Each structure stands twice: as structure tokens, then as C-alpha cells.
PDB file of C-alpha atoms in Angstrom:
ATOM      1  CA  UNK A  23      -3.676 -73.857  55.438  1.00 52.00           C
ATOM      2  CA  UNK A  24      -1.685 -71.196  57.248  1.00 45.00           C
ATOM      3  CA  UNK A  25      -0.903 -69.506  53.939  1.00 52.00           C
ATOM      4  CA  UNK A  26      -4.529 -69.630  52.845  1.00 50.00           C
ATOM      5  CA  UNK A  27      -5.644 -68.210  56.183  1.00 48.00           C
ATOM      6  CA  UNK A  28      -3.033 -65.437  56.013  1.00 51.00           C
ATOM      7  CA  UNK A  29      -4.112 -64.562  52.462  1.00 55.00           C
ATOM      8  CA  UNK A  30      -7.765 -64.449  53.519  1.00 52.00           C
ATOM      9  CA  UNK A  31      -6.930 -62.175  56.463  1.00 52.00           C
ATOM     10  CA  UNK A  32      -4.933 -59.883  54.187  1.00 59.00           C
ATOM     11  CA  UNK A  33      -7.788 -59.771  51.692  1.00 51.00           C
ATOM     12  CA  UNK A  34     -10.319 -58.900  54.407  1.00 54.00           C
ATOM     13  CA  UNK A  35      -8.025 -56.209  55.775  1.00 54.00           C
ATOM     14  CA  UNK A  36      -7.730 -54.753  52.273  1.00 49.00           C
ATOM     15  CA  UNK A  37     -11.516 -54.708  51.895  1.00 59.00           C
ATOM     16  CA  UNK A  38     -11.933 -53.019  55.267  1.00 57.00           C
ATOM     17  CA  UNK A  39      -9.335 -50.421  54.322  1.00 63.00           C
ATOM     18  CA  UNK A  40     -11.055 -49.713  50.993  1.00 61.00           C
ATOM     19  CA  UNK A  41     -14.441 -49.474  52.716  1.00 64.00           C
ATOM     20  CA  UNK A  42     -12.989 -47.007  55.209  1.00 65.00           C
ATOM     21  CA  UNK A  43     -11.489 -44.905  52.422  1.00 72.00           C
ATOM     22  CA  UNK A  44     -14.792 -44.933  50.531  1.00 76.00           C
ATOM     23  CA  UNK A  45     -16.707 -43.729  53.593  1.00 82.00           C
ATOM     24  CA  UNK A  46     -14.167 -40.961  54.041  1.00 80.00           C
ATOM     25  CA  UNK A  47     -14.465 -39.874  50.399  1.00 81.00           C
ATOM     26  CA  UNK A  48     -18.268 -39.868  50.622  1.00 86.00           C
ATOM     27  CA  UNK A  49     -18.085 -37.468  53.570  1.00 86.00           C
ATOM     28  CA  UNK A  50     -15.707 -35.215  51.649  1.00 83.00           C
ATOM     29  CA  UNK A  51     -17.477 -35.041  48.280  1.00 86.00           C
ATOM     30  CA  UNK A  52     -21.090 -35.242  49.484  1.00 90.00           C
ATOM     31  CA  UNK A  53     -21.393 -32.578  52.178  1.00 89.00           C
ATOM     32  CA  UNK A  54     -24.848 -31.495  53.304  1.00 91.00           C
ATOM     33  CA  UNK A  55     -24.979 -28.344  51.161  1.00 92.00           C
ATOM     34  CA  UNK A  56     -24.240 -30.275  47.929  1.00 93.00           C
ATOM     35  CA  UNK A  57     -26.890 -32.871  48.725  1.00 94.00           C
ATOM     36  CA  UNK A  58     -29.387 -30.109  49.485  1.00 94.00           C
ATOM     37  CA  UNK A  59     -28.967 -28.105  46.281  1.00 93.00           C
ATOM     38  CA  UNK A  60     -28.710 -31.209  44.105  1.00 95.00           C
ATOM     39  CA  UNK A  61     -31.981 -32.589  45.515  1.00 94.00           C
ATOM     40  CA  UNK A  62     -33.590 -29.181  45.192  1.00 94.00           C
ATOM     41  CA  UNK A  63     -32.585 -28.895  41.521  1.00 94.00           C
ATOM     42  CA  UNK A  64     -34.753 -31.647  39.943  1.00 93.00           C
ATOM     43  CA  UNK A  65     -37.675 -30.776  42.206  1.00 93.00           C
ATOM     44  CA  UNK A  66     -37.695 -27.151  41.041  1.00 93.00           C
ATOM     45  CA  UNK A  67     -37.030 -28.232  37.464  1.00 92.00           C
ATOM     46  CA  UNK A  68     -40.124 -30.405  37.293  1.00 91.00           C
ATOM     47  CA  UNK A  69     -42.192 -27.516  38.674  1.00 91.00           C
ATOM     48  CA  UNK A  70     -41.056 -24.915  36.138  1.00 91.00           C
ATOM     49  CA  UNK A  71     -40.453 -27.100  33.080  1.00 89.00           C
ATOM     50  CA  UNK A  72     -43.795 -28.297  31.820  1.00 89.00           C
ATOM     51  CA  UNK A  73     -44.221 -31.435  29.704  1.00 92.00           C
ATOM     52  CA  UNK A  74     -47.324 -32.620  27.910  1.00 92.00           C
ATOM     53  CA  UNK A  75     -46.011 -36.008  26.820  1.00 93.00           C
ATOM     54  CA  UNK A  76     -43.954 -38.619  28.620  1.00 94.00           C
ATOM     55  CA  UNK A  77     -41.362 -38.701  25.835  1.00 92.00           C
ATOM     56  CA  UNK A  78     -40.502 -35.056  26.583  1.00 94.00           C
ATOM     57  CA  UNK A  79     -39.259 -35.850  30.095  1.00 95.00           C
ATOM     58  CA  UNK A  80     -35.953 -37.365  29.022  1.00 95.00           C
ATOM     59  CA  UNK A  81     -35.014 -34.407  26.847  1.00 94.00           C
ATOM     60  CA  UNK A  82     -35.864 -31.936  29.607  1.00 94.00           C
ATOM     61  CA  UNK A  83     -33.627 -33.715  32.112  1.00 96.00           C
ATOM     62  CA  UNK A  84     -30.820 -34.580  29.684  1.00 96.00           C
ATOM     63  CA  UNK A  85     -29.710 -30.987  29.145  1.00 94.00           C
ATOM     64  CA  UNK A  86     -30.393 -29.714  32.656  1.00 95.00           C
ATOM     65  CA  UNK A  87     -28.759 -32.573  34.565  1.00 97.00           C
ATOM     66  CA  UNK A  88     -25.671 -31.817  32.481  1.00 97.00           C
ATOM     67  CA  UNK A  89     -25.571 -28.388  34.137  1.00 96.00           C
ATOM     68  CA  UNK A  90     -25.893 -29.909  37.598  1.00 97.00           C
ATOM     69  CA  UNK A  91     -23.138 -32.414  36.818  1.00 97.00           C
ATOM     70  CA  UNK A  92     -20.610 -29.837  35.632  1.00 96.00           C
ATOM     71  CA  UNK A  93     -21.157 -27.735  38.761  1.00 95.00           C
ATOM     72  CA  UNK A  94     -21.268 -30.697  41.145  1.00 95.00           C
ATOM     73  CA  UNK A  95     -18.023 -32.354  40.001  1.00 94.00           C
ATOM     74  CA  UNK A  96     -15.874 -29.283  39.339  1.00 92.00           C
ATOM     75  CA  UNK A  97     -14.191 -29.267  42.748  1.00 86.00           C
ATOM     76  CA  UNK A  98     -13.471 -32.997  42.891  1.00 81.00           C
ATOM     77  CA  UNK A  99      -9.760 -32.420  43.432  1.00 75.00           C
ATOM     78  CA  UNK A 100      -9.157 -28.695  43.690  1.00 68.00           C
ATOM     79  CA  UNK A 101     -11.195 -28.645  46.921  1.00 66.00           C
ATOM     80  CA  UNK A 102      -7.935 -29.589  48.619  1.00 63.00           C
ATOM     81  CA  UNK A 103      -6.609 -26.089  47.884  1.00 60.00           C
ATOM     82  CA  UNK A 104      -9.228 -24.527  50.134  1.00 56.00           C
ATOM     83  CA  UNK A 105      -8.076 -26.618  53.092  1.00 54.00           C
ATOM     84  CA  UNK A 106      -4.742 -27.515  54.605  1.00 57.00           C
ATOM     85  CA  UNK A 107      -4.530 -30.890  52.929  1.00 59.00           C
ATOM     86  CA  UNK A 108      -3.059 -29.683  49.622  1.00 55.00           C
ATOM     87  CA  UNK A 109       0.610 -29.748  50.671  1.00 57.00           C
ATOM     88  CA  UNK A 110       0.162 -33.259  52.064  1.00 57.00           C
ATOM     89  CA  UNK A 111      -1.606 -34.577  48.975  1.00 62.00           C
ATOM     90  CA  UNK A 112       1.037 -33.203  46.607  1.00 63.00           C
ATOM     91  CA  UNK A 113       3.591 -35.389  48.393  1.00 62.00           C
ATOM     92  CA  UNK A 114       1.665 -38.545  47.491  1.00 68.00           C
ATOM     93  CA  UNK A 115       2.717 -40.545  44.417  1.00 77.00           C
ATOM     94  CA  UNK A 116       0.745 -39.754  41.263  1.00 81.00           C
ATOM     95  CA  UNK A 117      -0.790 -43.243  41.404  1.00 86.00           C
ATOM     96  CA  UNK A 118      -2.260 -42.578  44.852  1.00 84.00           C
ATOM     97  CA  UNK A 119      -3.546 -39.143  43.865  1.00 83.00           C
ATOM     98  CA  UNK A 120      -5.162 -40.617  40.762  1.00 88.00           C
ATOM     99  CA  UNK A 121      -6.932 -43.290  42.824  1.00 88.00           C
ATOM    100  CA  UNK A 122      -8.229 -40.625  45.196  1.00 86.00           C
ATOM    101  CA  UNK A 123      -9.620 -38.491  42.377  1.00 88.00           C
ATOM    102  CA  UNK A 124     -11.214 -41.500  40.697  1.00 91.00           C
ATOM    103  CA  UNK A 125     -12.845 -42.639  43.959  1.00 90.00           C
ATOM    104  CA  UNK A 126     -14.272 -39.198  44.580  1.00 91.00           C
ATOM    105  CA  UNK A 127     -15.455 -38.845  41.018  1.00 94.00           C
ATOM    106  CA  UNK A 128     -17.075 -42.301  41.076  1.00 94.00           C
ATOM    107  CA  UNK A 129     -18.991 -41.436  44.262  1.00 94.00           C
ATOM    108  CA  UNK A 130     -20.304 -38.204  42.754  1.00 96.00           C
ATOM    109  CA  UNK A 131     -21.223 -39.725  39.392  1.00 97.00           C
ATOM    110  CA  UNK A 132     -23.068 -42.618  41.032  1.00 96.00           C
ATOM    111  CA  UNK A 133     -24.975 -40.160  43.192  1.00 97.00           C
ATOM    112  CA  UNK A 134     -25.881 -37.937  40.221  1.00 97.00           C
ATOM    113  CA  UNK A 135     -26.958 -40.915  38.112  1.00 97.00           C
ATOM    114  CA  UNK A 136     -29.176 -42.229  40.914  1.00 97.00           C
ATOM    115  CA  UNK A 137     -30.674 -38.750  41.352  1.00 97.00           C
ATOM    116  CA  UNK A 138     -31.330 -38.542  37.594  1.00 97.00           C
ATOM    117  CA  UNK A 139     -32.977 -41.966  37.538  1.00 97.00           C
ATOM    118  CA  UNK A 140     -35.324 -41.015  40.385  1.00 96.00           C
ATOM    119  CA  UNK A 141     -35.845 -37.442  39.173  1.00 96.00           C
ATOM    120  CA  UNK A 142     -37.473 -38.766  36.002  1.00 96.00           C
ATOM    121  CA  UNK A 143     -40.540 -39.782  37.985  1.00 95.00           C
ATOM    122  CA  UNK A 144     -40.940 -36.319  39.517  1.00 94.00           C
ATOM    123  CA  UNK A 145     -42.516 -35.244  36.234  1.00 94.00           C
ATOM    124  CA  UNK A 146     -45.379 -37.665  36.554  1.00 93.00           C
ATOM    125  CA  UNK A 147     -47.193 -35.271  38.875  1.00 91.00           C
ATOM    126  CA  UNK A 148     -47.979 -33.399  35.619  1.00 92.00           C
ATOM    127  CA  UNK A 149     -49.685 -36.560  34.303  1.00 93.00           C
ATOM    128  CA  UNK A 150     -47.985 -36.542  30.882  1.00 93.00           C
ATOM    129  CA  UNK A 151     -49.599 -38.615  28.152  1.00 93.00           C
ATOM    130  CA  UNK A 152     -47.791 -41.647  26.759  1.00 92.00           C
ATOM    131  CA  UNK A 153     -47.861 -41.414  22.924  1.00 90.00           C
ATOM    132  CA  UNK A 154     -49.513 -44.184  20.927  1.00 87.00           C
ATOM    133  CA  UNK A 155     -47.110 -46.964  19.990  1.00 85.00           C
ATOM    134  CA  UNK A 156     -44.838 -46.256  22.962  1.00 91.00           C
ATOM    135  CA  UNK A 157     -44.795 -47.393  26.561  1.00 92.00           C
ATOM    136  CA  UNK A 158     -43.772 -45.648  29.760  1.00 93.00           C
ATOM    137  CA  UNK A 159     -41.309 -48.474  30.504  1.00 94.00           C
ATOM    138  CA  UNK A 160     -39.777 -48.229  27.033  1.00 93.00           C
ATOM    139  CA  UNK A 161     -39.317 -44.468  27.304  1.00 94.00           C
ATOM    140  CA  UNK A 162     -37.674 -44.820  30.697  1.00 96.00           C
ATOM    141  CA  UNK A 163     -35.458 -47.630  29.407  1.00 95.00           C
ATOM    142  CA  UNK A 164     -34.076 -45.425  26.629  1.00 95.00           C
ATOM    143  CA  UNK A 165     -33.643 -42.525  29.067  1.00 96.00           C
ATOM    144  CA  UNK A 166     -31.323 -44.468  31.384  1.00 97.00           C
ATOM    145  CA  UNK A 167     -28.313 -44.855  29.031  1.00 97.00           C
ATOM    146  CA  UNK A 168     -28.884 -41.358  27.653  1.00 97.00           C
ATOM    147  CA  UNK A 169     -28.753 -39.584  31.014  1.00 97.00           C
ATOM    148  CA  UNK A 170     -25.929 -41.807  32.282  1.00 98.00           C
ATOM    149  CA  UNK A 171     -23.711 -40.757  29.378  1.00 98.00           C
ATOM    150  CA  UNK A 172     -24.565 -37.075  29.869  1.00 98.00           C
ATOM    151  CA  UNK A 173     -23.780 -37.134  33.592  1.00 98.00           C
ATOM    152  CA  UNK A 174     -20.477 -38.956  33.067  1.00 98.00           C
ATOM    153  CA  UNK A 175     -19.358 -36.740  30.182  1.00 98.00           C
ATOM    154  CA  UNK A 176     -19.997 -33.380  31.839  1.00 98.00           C
ATOM    155  CA  UNK A 177     -18.863 -34.544  35.270  1.00 97.00           C
ATOM    156  CA  UNK A 178     -15.531 -35.813  33.929  1.00 97.00           C
ATOM    157  CA  UNK A 179     -15.089 -32.774  31.656  1.00 97.00           C
ATOM    158  CA  UNK A 180     -15.650 -30.279  34.468  1.00 96.00           C
ATOM    159  CA  UNK A 181     -13.312 -32.149  36.804  1.00 95.00           C
ATOM    160  CA  UNK A 182     -10.614 -32.346  34.114  1.00 95.00           C
ATOM    161  CA  UNK A 183     -10.738 -28.645  33.264  1.00 95.00           C
ATOM    162  CA  UNK A 184     -10.670 -27.712  36.948  1.00 92.00           C
ATOM    163  CA  UNK A 185      -7.559 -29.818  37.514  1.00 89.00           C
ATOM    164  CA  UNK A 186      -5.949 -28.580  34.316  1.00 90.00           C
ATOM    165  CA  UNK A 187      -6.366 -24.901  35.233  1.00 90.00           C
ATOM    166  CA  UNK A 188      -6.224 -25.460  39.003  1.00 86.00           C
ATOM    167  CA  UNK A 189      -9.477 -23.544  39.393  1.00 88.00           C
ATOM    168  CA  UNK A 190     -12.991 -24.922  39.765  1.00 90.00           C
ATOM    169  CA  UNK A 191     -14.540 -21.836  38.165  1.00 92.00           C
ATOM    170  CA  UNK A 192     -12.460 -22.437  35.066  1.00 93.00           C
ATOM    171  CA  UNK A 193     -13.842 -25.973  35.006  1.00 94.00           C
ATOM    172  CA  UNK A 194     -17.416 -24.768  35.401  1.00 96.00           C
ATOM    173  CA  UNK A 195     -17.008 -21.917  32.902  1.00 97.00           C
ATOM    174  CA  UNK A 196     -15.309 -24.000  30.229  1.00 97.00           C
ATOM    175  CA  UNK A 197     -17.844 -26.800  30.547  1.00 97.00           C
ATOM    176  CA  UNK A 198     -20.717 -24.319  30.460  1.00 97.00           C
ATOM    177  CA  UNK A 199     -19.412 -22.743  27.252  1.00 97.00           C
ATOM    178  CA  UNK A 200     -19.292 -26.184  25.655  1.00 97.00           C
ATOM    179  CA  UNK A 201     -22.812 -26.862  26.958  1.00 97.00           C
ATOM    180  CA  UNK A 202     -24.038 -23.665  25.299  1.00 97.00           C
ATOM    181  CA  UNK A 203     -22.378 -24.658  22.029  1.00 97.00           C
ATOM    182  CA  UNK A 204     -23.664 -28.215  21.951  1.00 97.00           C
ATOM    183  CA  UNK A 205     -27.144 -27.444  23.222  1.00 96.00           C
ATOM    184  CA  UNK A 206     -27.920 -25.061  20.371  1.00 95.00           C
ATOM    185  CA  UNK A 207     -29.352 -25.164  16.878  1.00 94.00           C
ATOM    186  CA  UNK A 208     -25.834 -24.859  15.457  1.00 95.00           C
ATOM    187  CA  UNK A 209     -24.573 -27.712  17.603  1.00 94.00           C
ATOM    188  CA  UNK A 210     -27.432 -29.902  16.458  1.00 95.00           C
ATOM    189  CA  UNK A 211     -26.885 -29.072  12.782  1.00 95.00           C
ATOM    190  CA  UNK A 212     -23.102 -29.524  12.835  1.00 95.00           C
ATOM    191  CA  UNK A 213     -22.809 -32.660  14.968  1.00 95.00           C
ATOM    192  CA  UNK A 214     -26.199 -34.250  14.361  1.00 94.00           C
ATOM    193  CA  UNK A 215     -26.417 -37.732  15.840  1.00 94.00           C
ATOM    194  CA  UNK A 216     -22.877 -37.413  17.252  1.00 97.00           C
ATOM    195  CA  UNK A 217     -23.930 -34.569  19.538  1.00 97.00           C
ATOM    196  CA  UNK A 218     -24.028 -35.493  23.227  1.00 97.00           C
ATOM    197  CA  UNK A 219     -27.485 -33.866  23.220  1.00 97.00           C
ATOM    198  CA  UNK A 220     -28.759 -35.773  20.181  1.00 96.00           C
ATOM    199  CA  UNK A 221     -31.195 -37.523  22.530  1.00 96.00           C
ATOM    200  CA  UNK A 222     -32.726 -34.180  23.536  1.00 94.00           C
ATOM    201  CA  UNK A 223     -32.930 -33.097  19.870  1.00 94.00           C
ATOM    202  CA  UNK A 224     -34.455 -36.346  18.631  1.00 92.00           C
ATOM    203  CA  UNK A 225     -37.728 -36.386  16.736  1.00 89.00           C
ATOM    204  CA  UNK A 226     -40.537 -37.358  19.076  1.00 88.00           C
ATOM    205  CA  UNK A 227     -43.157 -38.103  16.447  1.00 83.00           C
ATOM    206  CA  UNK A 228     -43.026 -41.280  14.417  1.00 73.00           C
ATOM    207  CA  UNK A 229     -41.142 -44.508  15.221  1.00 75.00           C
ATOM    208  CA  UNK A 230     -38.426 -44.461  17.865  1.00 79.00           C
ATOM    209  CA  UNK A 231     -35.054 -43.410  16.449  1.00 84.00           C
ATOM    210  CA  UNK A 232     -31.984 -44.610  18.336  1.00 92.00           C
ATOM    211  CA  UNK A 233     -29.389 -42.788  16.233  1.00 94.00           C
ATOM    212  CA  UNK A 234     -28.755 -40.575  19.311  1.00 96.00           C
ATOM    213  CA  UNK A 235     -26.809 -43.493  20.773  1.00 96.00           C
ATOM    214  CA  UNK A 236     -23.857 -42.410  18.607  1.00 97.00           C
ATOM    215  CA  UNK A 237     -23.662 -39.120  20.477  1.00 97.00           C
ATOM    216  CA  UNK A 238     -23.892 -40.823  23.849  1.00 97.00           C
ATOM    217  CA  UNK A 239     -21.210 -43.337  22.888  1.00 97.00           C
ATOM    218  CA  UNK A 240     -18.967 -40.490  21.751  1.00 97.00           C
ATOM    219  CA  UNK A 241     -19.463 -38.787  25.118  1.00 97.00           C
ATOM    220  CA  UNK A 242     -18.414 -41.930  26.989  1.00 97.00           C
ATOM    221  CA  UNK A 243     -15.330 -42.385  24.793  1.00 98.00           C
ATOM    222  CA  UNK A 244     -14.247 -38.783  25.365  1.00 97.00           C
ATOM    223  CA  UNK A 245     -14.746 -39.206  29.118  1.00 98.00           C
ATOM    224  CA  UNK A 246     -12.594 -42.352  29.087  1.00 97.00           C
ATOM    225  CA  UNK A 247      -9.851 -40.484  27.212  1.00 97.00           C
ATOM    226  CA  UNK A 248      -9.932 -37.665  29.782  1.00 96.00           C
ATOM    227  CA  UNK A 249      -9.668 -40.163  32.632  1.00 96.00           C
ATOM    228  CA  UNK A 250      -6.677 -41.821  30.964  1.00 95.00           C
ATOM    229  CA  UNK A 251      -5.111 -38.355  30.705  1.00 94.00           C
ATOM    230  CA  UNK A 252      -5.763 -37.657  34.404  1.00 92.00           C
ATOM    231  CA  UNK A 253      -2.427 -38.991  35.808  1.00 91.00           C
ATOM    232  CA  UNK A 254      -0.499 -36.757  33.397  1.00 91.00           C
ATOM    233  CA  UNK A 255      -2.494 -33.700  34.515  1.00 89.00           C
ATOM    234  CA  UNK A 256      -1.898 -34.470  38.191  1.00 85.00           C
ATOM    235  CA  UNK A 257       1.788 -34.995  37.550  1.00 83.00           C
ATOM    236  CA  UNK A 258       2.143 -31.679  35.718  1.00 80.00           C
ATOM    237  CA  UNK A 259      -0.200 -29.596  37.877  1.00 67.00           C
ATOM    238  CA  UNK A 260       0.440 -31.157  41.269  1.00 58.00           C
TER     239      UNK A 260
END
């Protein structure tokens, strides 16, 4: 009984420690200015980007939330260089640094996904028509995995490039160049259904085509690979 009680106390202490660390990371990666401009972004977007049909909403947000994600997550780790914490963090084992980056990235990605899920409904002030044979719930259901993959892919990519080059602007610039390439006629023709933006390029008329899932799955797989590579980057780059 004493051992069980000691194990339970240790477990609770671990949970309290993790909760404390999470609260600390939230304060670091979600300062007021980032919350302000990220909330402002989808509001302005729905005012300037008109849609006539409900099935156009997902495509409008898919490409633009990618831009917000690559800017939002670029400084996930290199922010330490702007403060006095960098020298201290470089003394931590790679395992600890990796956990810190992953916690911060998870907080930001969850926030961006939640914002994307809610931002979808901002467009309904325009009263878009739901096409025959489709439902508003069905359109939103297909939007959720599509936007989740986009946010994760560009958030992880931007963070990785920033850490690799030790500069957040390099992360933003490199990710933006890839965004320009993929979100183009050439990108659509070359990659087709394997493009991360295949959902935005999908045909809206006719029966629902889910071939865009290949592109979203590819984006998730690439993001996973980059996260696996993260400890090696931190070890090499500090």
C-alpha cells in the first residue's frame, strides 16, 4: 500500500509539473500580439474574399491559413535568441530541448487548428448557397482534415527551416517560396492529387471527389519526417 501510495503521489507530481510547463509554454508562444493578429487574419479574410457557394469556403481558407501558419510557427525555437535564455537552453540535453520545441509547436498548432475550425463559420455572413446534392455538415466535415493537414505541414516546415538556418525569416521565406510553388497552376499540374493544396484545386461541380486526401496525407507524412529529424537539427545547430 505504501508503494502504491508513493507511486500515485509521484504520478500526480509529474502531472502537476507537466501542467506547469504547459502553462509556461502557452505564455511564451501565445503572447497578446500573436493572438491579436491571428484573430484579425480570418476576420479580414472573410471580408475581402467573397464566396458564392459554401463549398468555396474550404478552398479559400486552406491556402490562406497556410500563410498564417508559416508565419505563426517560425519563431517556435529561435525566439530564445532574442532573449537571454539561449545560453541556458543550449546547455540542456538534446532530449529536453526537443521536448520543449514539441510542446511549443503543439500549443501553436492546436491554437491554429481551433482558429481555422471556427474561422470557417465567419464566411456564413455572406450567406453562401449550399450546392444541390451536398450538405453544409458534409462540406465542413471534409474541410476539417484538409485544413488540419495544411496547418500542421506549414507550421512544422516553417519551424524546421527556422531552426535549420537559425533565423525565423529564413523559415518564413523558404516556406513562402514553397507556398508560391505549390499554390500555382504549375504546382497543380505537376503534383495533382499529391499536392498539399489539392483540396483547394478540387473540382467543385459534380460528385464529391476525395482524391485530395492523398495530398493531405503526404503533407502529414512529410511533417512527421521533419519532426523525427528535429533532434538532429538541434544537436547540430544548438
